[in-house]
Amino acid sequence: MSASVLDVRLGRLQLSNPVMNASGTAGYGEGLSDYGDLSLLGAFVTKGISLTPRPGNPPPRIVETPSGMLNSIGLANIGAEAFISEKLPYLRKAKARTIVNIYGSTVEDYETLASRFENQQGIAALEVNISCPNVRAGGMLFGQDPESASIITSRVRSAAPEMPILVKLTPEAPDLYAVAESVLGAGADAICLVNTFKGLAIDLKARRPVLAETYGGLSGPAIRPLALRYVHEMHRHGFGPIVGVGGISSWEHAAEFVLAGASAVQIGTGILSNPRCPWDIRDGLSRWASDLGQDIAAVVGSLS
Amino acid sequence: MNQRKLQKATVVSNGPMGSFHHLVLNLPEPARCHPGQFAMLQGPWSGVPLWPRAFSFFDAWASSVSFLYKIVGPGTQRLGSVRPGEVLQCNGPLGRGFGLPERDETPVLISGGSGVAPIHCLAMTLIRDHQRTPLVFCGGKTQKDLSCLAPLFDRCETVVTTDDGSSGIKGVITEPFEARVSSFSNPKIYACGPVPMLRKLHSVVVQHRLRCEMAFETTMACGMGFCMGCALPAMQNDYLYLCQDGPVLDPSLLDWSRFA
C-alpha cells in the first residue's frame, strides 16, 4: 500500500500522516520514544516553550474528572535556550517531524520566540498557543480577542516568513469564528481546534477547590463531542485547514474528526493512559483509508 | 531512557493479604524492576476511571511482579474484581528506585501503613539478591497491616508497632526508631509512609545527620514524565517530578515548608 495514502498538507506544512501528539502530553519527546518511533508520527509537538524557564504552578495541578481531567500545570517548561541546546538535538537524531509550541506573556515574546526558532535545524513548524493571559489586557486570553490573535499571528509570520504556523485556538472565545478568520487571514497555515475548556473540581470534605490555582483546563473523552462540533462548524464555514484535537484515543475517534473536516489530529490525554495510542491510531487510519479505497486527504470533511 | 515498556500482563492471583489486596502479574517480557520503582496499571474498563493507577512493586522476580493495594476509589475498586487469567495493561518499571547501600553501611528500613510495599520489596531484594541483612521497622494500625511481612521475620530483625497493640509495640513506628537511632552503625535509612511520619523522620535524620532516601507518593496521571502533574515543591521555588526524579528522593531536596 502506498505510503502517500496518509499524506497531509496543512498550508506550507507537509506531513507523512495526520497523527500528532498534543502539546504538553509528551514532554520534549525523548520519553515518548521509549514507546515508539517518533519518526513514524505525522509530527511531534513539543511542550509549550516560553522565552525564559517557568517552574509551573503549585500542586495539586491535576485532577481526574468523569471521562476527563482538569490540568493547571502552569506552562512549566525549560525555556527556549535550554530546549534548543538540550532537547532539539535528540529530536533531530530521532528524525522527528518537530513542531515547537510557543507562548508568551506579550506580543513581543511571541515575535522573539519565532525569530529564535526560525533558522533552527529540525523544526518543521511552530504551533502558537494563544490560550494565555494577555497581562496588558487585564489577563484576558489573547485567543479570546480576534485582534490580539491576529496581531500575534502576523508578528510570528513576519519574524519567520517561511515557517509553517499552526495557531491553537481556545474554545473560551466569545466569537471563535472571528478569531479563526483573523488568524487565517494573518498568515496561519492551519488552526488547531481546540485547547482545553476551563473547569472546576471541588474537594467536598476540605470545602475548597481541588487544584491549587482553582480552575483548570478540561480535556479527555468528555470534551470530544464539543471539539468535534467546533471542527464541523468551522469546516462548514470554510475555515481551514483544521487540526482536530479533543478526547481522541482511538482511530475511530480520529476518523470522526477527519469526516467532520480535520485534515490532521492530535492526541493528548489519550497518551497519558496509553503511550502507544498515536501509533495505533495511525495504523487504524491507514487500514480505514485502505478499506475505503481512498487517500485520507480525500475523505476530509466528507460527512454526508 | 530506561527499559520501561507498556505490556499486557496476565493476572496470576489477586487475593487478600492481611488488610491489603495482593496482586501478582506475569509479564511477557521480563524487566529489571528495582525496589522503590512502580508501574501504572489499567484494565479494560473503557476509560472509567480514565487514568491508570500507580502502584509500587511489593516484589519483583523473574517475569513476575506483585503489588499491595487497598480499595480507596474507583480505580482500586475495578482492580479489586480482576481475576486470574485476565489481562491488565502494565506500564513499567517507572521512576527512580532505592539506591543500594554501600558495603560498610547498615541498611535500616522503616515503613508506615501502605508504605510497607516498597520497603518489603527493598528488604527482599537486599536479602535474596545481595546477601545483605537489613534492620526493618514497620508500623501499622493493626496486626493485619503487617502480616504481609511474614517472609521477613525469619531472615532479619524486624521491629513492628501497631496503633492497637495487636502486634509488636503499641504506638507509632517512629518511636522505637528514634529510641535506637544513636545505636545504628553507619546507617543508611530507607523510608516510606504517610507524610506526617516522613516529616517526623526527616527531622530525626537531619538531627542525627543520617543518609536517607524516602519514597513519596502523589496524584499521578501518566507516570512517565509527560504531563508534569506530579510536582512536589523543591528548593528555590522549583519543583521535583515524582515519576521522574522520584518516587525515591533525598528528602533534603524537598521544600518541606511548602509540602502540605
XYZ file of C-alpha atoms in Angstrom:
564
model
C 0.000 0.000 0.000
C 1.338 3.391 -0.966
C 2.641 5.441 1.962
C 1.157 8.534 0.360
C -2.368 7.363 1.291
C -1.855 9.167 4.606
C -0.140 12.294 3.216
C -1.362 15.534 4.727
C -0.891 19.105 3.636
C -1.523 21.927 6.111
C -0.702 25.025 4.064
C 3.114 25.204 3.911
C 3.450 22.067 6.026
C 3.635 18.616 4.511
C 3.229 15.590 6.822
C 3.503 11.885 6.093
C 0.389 11.094 8.145
C -2.277 13.003 10.083
C -1.371 11.879 13.616
C 0.446 14.045 16.151
C 0.619 14.215 19.916
C -0.916 17.278 21.569
C 1.402 19.790 23.197
C 2.046 19.181 26.880
C 1.339 15.454 26.849
C 4.693 14.033 25.800
C 7.306 16.468 27.091
C 10.172 17.085 24.707
C 9.974 13.700 23.008
C 12.705 11.527 24.449
C 10.359 9.857 26.940
C 7.735 9.105 24.294
C 10.357 7.399 22.168
C 10.513 4.616 24.798
C 7.140 3.528 23.408
C 7.519 4.006 19.667
C 9.458 5.535 16.789
C 8.915 9.301 16.742
C 9.785 9.477 13.037
C 6.667 7.412 12.269
C 4.330 10.031 13.719
C 2.989 12.716 11.386
C 4.586 15.204 13.738
C 5.856 15.527 17.291
C 4.554 18.618 19.117
C 6.682 19.877 21.991
C 5.615 21.059 25.387
C 4.883 24.809 25.213
C 8.121 26.797 25.238
C 8.455 30.284 26.685
C 11.378 32.682 26.395
C 12.529 32.016 29.939
C 12.057 28.829 32.004
C 8.875 28.517 34.053
C 8.584 26.269 37.119
C 4.807 25.935 36.821
C 2.011 26.091 39.372
C 1.979 24.757 42.926
C 0.379 21.332 43.294
C -2.250 19.962 43.115
C -2.019 20.529 39.359
C -4.221 17.707 38.048
C -7.456 16.006 38.968
C -9.377 13.204 37.317
C -12.963 14.100 36.395
C -15.710 11.977 34.797
C -14.219 10.804 31.481
C -11.628 13.544 31.642
C -9.222 15.559 33.692
C -8.502 19.109 34.710
C -4.974 20.416 34.464
C -3.392 23.552 35.835
C 0.226 22.758 35.143
C 1.121 26.425 34.640
C 3.044 26.001 31.382
C 6.084 24.576 33.191
C 8.984 24.393 30.746
C 12.760 24.685 30.496
C 12.748 27.813 28.296
C 13.824 28.360 24.685
C 17.597 28.239 25.151
C 17.615 25.017 27.142
C 15.199 23.477 24.645
C 17.468 24.336 21.731
C 20.658 23.114 23.380
C 19.370 20.108 25.345
C 16.236 18.742 23.672
C 16.250 19.662 19.985
C 19.396 17.625 19.212
C 17.605 14.453 20.350
C 14.574 15.228 18.175
C 16.823 15.773 15.162
C 18.626 12.499 15.800
C 15.281 10.707 16.168
C 14.211 12.205 12.814
C 11.014 13.504 14.360
C 8.942 15.982 12.369
C 9.076 18.531 15.188
C 6.501 21.237 15.765
C 7.526 23.644 18.505
C 4.659 25.022 20.586
C 5.354 28.586 21.714
C 3.630 31.014 24.009
C 4.326 34.348 25.578
C 3.119 36.932 28.042
C 3.346 39.715 25.454
C 3.144 40.017 21.663
C 6.880 40.753 21.645
C 7.571 37.408 23.366
C 5.887 35.559 20.505
C 7.848 37.527 17.948
C 11.149 36.893 19.722
C 10.437 33.184 20.012
C 9.534 32.942 16.338
C 12.809 34.664 15.370
C 14.744 32.365 17.692
C 13.334 29.219 16.137
C 13.185 30.394 12.556
C 16.590 29.165 11.499
C 16.954 26.197 13.836
C 17.547 22.939 12.046
C 14.971 20.255 12.627
C 11.896 22.408 13.243
C 9.073 21.711 10.803
C 6.559 24.232 12.147
C 5.529 26.431 15.048
C 2.307 25.932 16.967
C 1.236 29.208 18.532
C -0.563 28.850 21.850
C -2.771 31.872 22.289
C -4.688 30.490 25.282
C -2.510 32.589 27.546
C -3.446 35.637 29.542
C -2.612 38.962 27.961
C -1.204 40.621 31.043
C -1.587 44.029 29.402
C -5.294 43.418 28.873
C -6.220 42.503 32.406
C -5.491 38.823 31.925
C -7.968 38.178 29.118
C -6.677 35.401 26.914
C -5.020 36.509 23.658
C -7.123 33.916 21.911
C -10.404 35.404 23.105
C -9.904 38.546 21.042
C -9.692 38.387 17.219
C -7.484 41.449 17.043
C -4.905 40.198 19.592
C -4.890 36.793 17.932
C -4.358 38.386 14.551
C -1.531 40.642 15.741
C 0.348 37.732 17.286
C -0.089 35.621 14.153
C 1.123 38.363 11.822
C 4.135 39.148 14.038
C 5.095 35.470 14.101
C 4.587 35.323 10.333
C 6.836 38.382 9.780
C 9.509 37.024 12.107
C 9.538 33.643 10.345
C 8.208 34.123 6.805
C 8.837 30.582 5.532
C 7.881 28.759 8.718
C 4.584 26.840 8.734
C 2.404 28.241 11.520
C -0.396 26.429 13.308
C -2.473 28.518 15.696
C -4.088 26.615 18.560
C -7.418 28.182 19.427
C -9.120 28.328 22.782
C -12.813 27.479 22.863
C -13.202 30.106 25.581
C -13.619 32.815 22.912
C -16.863 34.808 22.676
C -16.615 34.622 18.860
C -14.399 31.738 17.801
C -15.289 32.226 14.110
C -13.919 35.762 14.216
C -10.718 34.523 15.876
C -10.314 31.732 13.300
C -10.921 34.109 10.417
C -8.463 36.656 11.782
C -5.585 34.222 12.363
C -6.033 32.559 8.978
C -6.110 35.998 7.395
C -2.949 36.994 9.245
C -0.912 34.149 7.790
C -1.612 30.973 9.764
C -1.244 27.758 7.780
C -3.789 25.899 9.922
C -5.902 26.202 13.061
C -5.922 23.658 15.880
C -9.360 23.097 17.380
C -9.494 23.041 20.363
C -7.483 23.752 23.509
C -8.967 22.825 26.895
C -12.200 24.121 28.433
C -11.998 25.955 31.751
C -13.385 23.808 34.547
C -13.580 23.380 38.312
C -13.390 20.441 40.722
C -14.240 20.756 44.420
C -12.970 18.732 47.355
C -16.158 18.382 49.350
C -14.519 17.229 52.554
C -11.974 20.052 52.574
C -14.541 22.528 51.220
C -12.187 24.011 48.682
C -11.150 23.598 45.039
C -9.021 20.544 44.365
C -6.493 22.433 42.243
C -4.159 24.907 43.915
C -4.931 27.511 41.257
C -8.710 26.829 41.468
C -9.565 26.398 37.759
C -8.011 24.020 35.270
C -8.367 23.031 31.629
C -10.732 20.123 30.934
C -9.574 17.534 28.417
C -10.290 13.924 27.553
C -13.282 11.954 26.265
C -15.771 14.326 27.946
C -14.849 17.128 25.520
C -14.793 15.064 22.338
C -18.342 15.979 21.237
C -17.522 19.640 21.859
C -14.257 19.575 19.913
C -15.925 17.626 17.110
C -18.674 20.220 16.882
C -16.141 23.071 16.556
C -14.268 21.208 13.822
C -17.518 20.541 11.966
C -18.825 24.099 12.257
C -15.511 25.661 11.264
C -15.178 23.371 8.266
C -18.725 24.155 7.152
C -17.860 27.849 7.325
C -14.889 27.281 5.048
C -12.184 27.823 7.664
C -9.144 25.601 7.494
C -7.026 23.593 7.205
C -8.017 22.245 10.609
C -6.099 20.111 13.091
C -8.676 18.439 15.341
C -7.914 17.819 18.999
C -10.089 16.889 21.974
C -10.642 13.488 23.561
C -9.282 11.318 20.760
C -7.985 7.955 21.944
C -8.754 5.550 19.074
C -8.560 5.505 15.280
C -12.355 5.623 15.151
C -12.387 8.910 17.056
C -9.709 10.252 14.724
C -11.735 9.148 11.689
C -14.770 11.030 13.027
C -12.688 14.184 13.218
C -11.475 13.665 9.646
C -15.039 13.208 8.402
C -16.031 16.366 10.289
C -13.332 18.358 8.500
C -9.985 17.851 10.234
C -7.000 17.308 7.938
C -4.936 16.098 10.887
C -5.478 15.183 14.540
C -3.678 15.492 17.852
C -3.811 13.019 20.706
C -3.315 14.411 24.191
C -4.963 12.948 27.265
C -5.176 9.578 25.470
C -1.369 9.314 25.500
C -1.236 9.634 29.289
C -3.089 6.327 29.724
C -1.746 4.640 26.613
C 1.526 5.983 25.218
C 1.234 3.648 22.207
C -2.034 5.130 21.021
C -0.684 7.648 18.456
C 0.926 4.765 16.543
C -2.159 2.580 16.956
C -4.297 5.427 15.613
C -2.018 5.941 12.626
C -2.267 2.235 11.792
C -6.038 2.281 12.217
C -6.451 5.285 9.930
C -4.259 3.592 7.355
C -6.488 0.473 7.374
C -9.614 2.639 7.205
C -8.351 4.570 4.183
C -7.342 1.302 2.563
C -10.830 -0.167 3.168
C -12.397 2.956 1.684
C -10.040 2.776 -1.285
C -9.225 6.462 -0.861
C -6.403 8.725 0.276
C -7.104 10.210 3.695
C -6.948 13.720 2.268
C -9.901 12.923 0.016
C -12.041 11.906 2.993
C -11.600 15.151 4.951
C -14.959 16.802 5.564
C -16.846 14.139 3.621
C -19.609 13.692 6.193
C -22.787 13.043 4.199
C 15.788 6.314 28.599
C 15.417 3.244 30.811
C 13.844 -0.029 29.873
C 10.248 0.755 30.660
C 7.624 -0.912 28.498
C 3.894 -0.986 28.000
C 2.862 -4.631 28.304
C -0.214 -6.781 28.535
C 0.261 -8.567 31.840
C -1.688 -11.638 32.909
C -3.150 -11.808 36.407
C -1.704 -14.750 38.325
C -3.540 -14.060 41.585
C -5.480 -11.241 43.227
C -6.426 -12.076 46.776
C -6.343 -10.812 50.364
C -3.123 -10.458 52.320
C -3.964 -9.179 55.773
C -5.691 -5.838 55.376
C -4.435 -5.458 51.793
C -5.161 -6.981 48.416
C -2.161 -8.702 46.857
C -1.933 -8.722 43.061
C 0.567 -10.856 41.160
C 1.107 -10.288 37.434
C 3.062 -12.207 34.835
C 4.866 -10.053 32.267
C 5.507 -11.392 28.747
C 8.850 -9.555 28.683
C 10.724 -9.545 31.992
C 12.024 -6.139 33.026
C 14.502 -5.342 35.759
C 12.360 -3.730 38.429
C 14.121 -2.031 41.324
C 12.614 -1.600 44.783
C 11.019 1.825 45.008
C 10.016 1.826 41.358
C 6.401 1.489 40.319
C 4.087 0.528 37.482
C 0.947 2.148 36.073
C -1.886 -0.386 35.862
C -5.099 -0.164 33.911
C -7.733 -2.664 32.934
C -10.236 -2.949 30.093
C -12.797 -0.773 31.806
C -13.409 1.593 28.870
C -11.794 4.647 30.372
C -13.895 4.623 33.537
C -11.947 5.690 35.524
C -9.786 7.432 32.918
C -6.285 7.308 34.357
C -4.192 4.229 35.063
C -3.166 3.867 38.720
C 0.338 3.863 40.192
C 1.498 1.006 42.424
C 4.950 0.430 43.910
C 6.408 -3.028 43.474
C 5.801 -5.219 46.512
C 8.126 -7.745 44.926
C 9.668 -8.456 41.520
C 11.299 -11.700 40.404
C 11.859 -13.445 37.062
C 8.898 -12.383 34.910
C 6.524 -11.695 37.795
C 5.725 -8.544 39.691
C 3.433 -8.037 42.664
C 1.644 -5.154 44.316
C -0.264 -4.406 47.521
C -3.267 -2.132 47.455
C -6.340 -1.089 49.398
C -9.641 -0.182 47.787
C -9.826 3.579 48.152
C -11.505 4.804 44.956
C -12.857 3.864 41.525
C -9.511 2.621 40.149
C -8.723 0.262 43.006
C -12.398 -0.742 43.041
C -12.013 -2.028 39.474
C -8.700 -3.655 40.281
C -10.253 -5.466 43.213
C -12.541 -7.513 40.986
C -9.919 -8.649 38.482
C -9.499 -12.436 38.298
C -6.605 -14.791 37.480
C -6.202 -15.146 33.728
C -7.468 -11.657 32.984
C -5.197 -9.144 31.294
C -4.106 -5.753 32.596
C -2.096 -3.082 30.856
C 1.148 -2.645 32.805
C 3.473 0.293 32.117
C 6.794 -0.009 33.862
C 9.155 -0.132 35.590
C 8.835 3.599 36.141
C 10.655 6.118 38.252
C 13.801 6.122 40.331
C 14.084 3.370 42.945
C 16.087 2.999 46.126
C 19.887 3.028 45.822
C 21.782 0.058 47.211
C 23.638 0.626 50.498
C 27.424 0.702 50.402
C 29.235 -2.367 51.713
C 30.022 -0.682 55.029
C 26.539 0.824 55.520
C 23.831 -0.801 57.618
C 20.524 -0.655 55.739
C 17.774 0.487 58.131
C 14.291 0.323 56.597
C 11.180 1.967 58.024
C 7.594 1.933 56.799
C 4.197 3.094 57.935
C 0.845 1.916 56.594
C 0.791 1.303 52.828
C 4.459 2.311 52.686
C 5.157 -1.300 53.611
C 5.062 -2.320 49.917
C 8.274 -0.732 48.608
C 10.038 -1.361 51.924
C 9.136 -5.054 51.705
C 10.448 -5.069 48.123
C 13.710 -3.483 49.228
C 14.146 -5.878 52.152
C 13.521 -8.967 49.983
C 15.877 -7.703 47.273
C 18.653 -6.959 49.770
C 18.308 -10.377 51.431
C 17.685 -12.502 48.358
C 19.781 -10.811 45.681
C 22.534 -9.039 47.606
C 23.080 -11.150 50.736
C 22.517 -8.126 52.942
C 20.656 -8.157 56.238
C 18.545 -5.047 56.797
C 17.081 -3.857 60.077
C 13.388 -3.302 59.431
C 10.881 -1.114 61.309
C 7.224 -1.379 60.266
C 4.199 0.351 61.708
C 0.518 -0.320 61.060
C -2.893 0.277 62.552
C -3.428 -3.388 63.376
C -1.667 -6.730 63.044
C -3.484 -7.276 59.728
C -1.493 -4.400 58.190
C 1.746 -6.261 58.929
C 1.011 -9.890 58.068
C 2.498 -9.271 54.589
C 5.918 -9.092 56.285
C 5.854 -12.710 57.446
C 8.596 -13.817 54.991
C 10.975 -11.331 56.603
C 10.586 -12.386 60.222
C 12.994 -15.347 59.925
C 15.508 -13.545 57.779
C 16.212 -10.249 59.500
C 15.451 -8.285 62.671
C 12.002 -6.706 62.357
C 10.556 -4.236 64.841
C 6.806 -3.711 64.459
C 4.314 -1.347 66.041
C 0.536 -1.255 65.877
C -1.833 1.504 66.942
C -3.957 -1.019 68.834
C -1.129 -3.177 70.182
C -2.379 -6.302 68.357
C 1.161 -6.964 67.230
C 4.525 -5.743 68.448
C 4.814 -2.499 70.390
C 1.730 -0.349 70.876
C 2.438 3.033 69.331
C 3.894 4.640 66.222
C 6.915 3.272 64.417
C 8.956 6.456 64.687
C 9.184 5.927 68.472
C 11.249 2.707 68.557
C 13.194 4.021 65.557
C 14.136 7.187 67.378
C 14.928 5.253 70.550
C 17.524 3.191 68.711
C 18.810 5.674 66.171
C 22.012 6.527 68.033
C 22.956 2.868 68.138
C 22.876 2.298 64.370
C 26.307 1.612 62.951
C 26.936 3.722 59.813
C 23.274 3.529 58.792
C 21.541 4.294 55.515
C 17.871 4.986 56.184
C 15.162 3.964 53.707
C 11.612 5.123 54.418
C 8.111 5.074 53.015
C 4.868 6.007 54.709
C 2.313 8.738 55.411
C 3.582 12.302 55.135
C 3.361 13.046 58.877
C 5.599 10.027 59.521
C 8.098 11.124 56.853
C 8.107 14.653 58.197
C 8.884 13.394 61.700
C 11.529 11.047 60.341
C 13.115 13.845 58.361
C 13.640 15.892 61.497
C 15.285 12.875 63.145
C 17.654 12.158 60.235
C 18.591 15.823 59.983
C 19.250 15.972 63.711
C 21.448 12.869 63.582
C 22.936 13.704 60.168
C 21.954 10.387 58.630
C 21.945 9.437 54.957
C 18.350 8.872 53.949
C 16.135 8.055 50.976
C 12.371 8.357 51.116
C 9.706 7.086 48.727
C 6.859 9.549 48.269
C 3.515 9.382 46.540
C 1.216 11.936 44.936
C -1.588 12.117 42.377
C -0.361 10.868 39.010
C -1.959 10.868 35.587
C 0.735 9.361 33.342
C 3.700 8.206 35.490
C 6.047 8.770 32.546
C 7.159 12.386 32.931
C 4.790 13.664 30.248
C 2.022 15.618 31.972
C 4.049 17.429 34.683
C 1.220 16.827 37.130
C 3.110 15.050 39.932
C 5.032 18.096 41.151
C 6.428 18.267 44.670
C 7.810 21.565 45.957
C 11.606 21.711 45.838
C 14.072 24.319 46.989
C 14.395 27.701 45.217
C 10.698 27.765 44.315
C 11.168 24.954 41.842
C 9.542 21.525 41.624
C 10.544 17.880 41.556
C 8.531 15.431 39.485
C 7.801 12.302 41.420
C 7.557 9.960 38.437
C 10.942 11.080 37.040
C 13.031 12.449 39.914
C 11.350 10.021 42.344
C 9.373 8.348 43.770
C 12.525 7.823 45.823
C 14.074 11.150 46.785
C 16.750 12.571 49.022
C 14.368 14.325 51.448
C 16.684 17.322 51.781
C 15.772 18.282 48.184
C 12.164 18.918 49.155
C 10.901 22.245 50.392
C 9.125 20.859 53.456
C 7.690 24.285 54.304
C 5.613 24.183 51.087
C 4.832 20.479 51.346
C 1.249 20.040 52.525
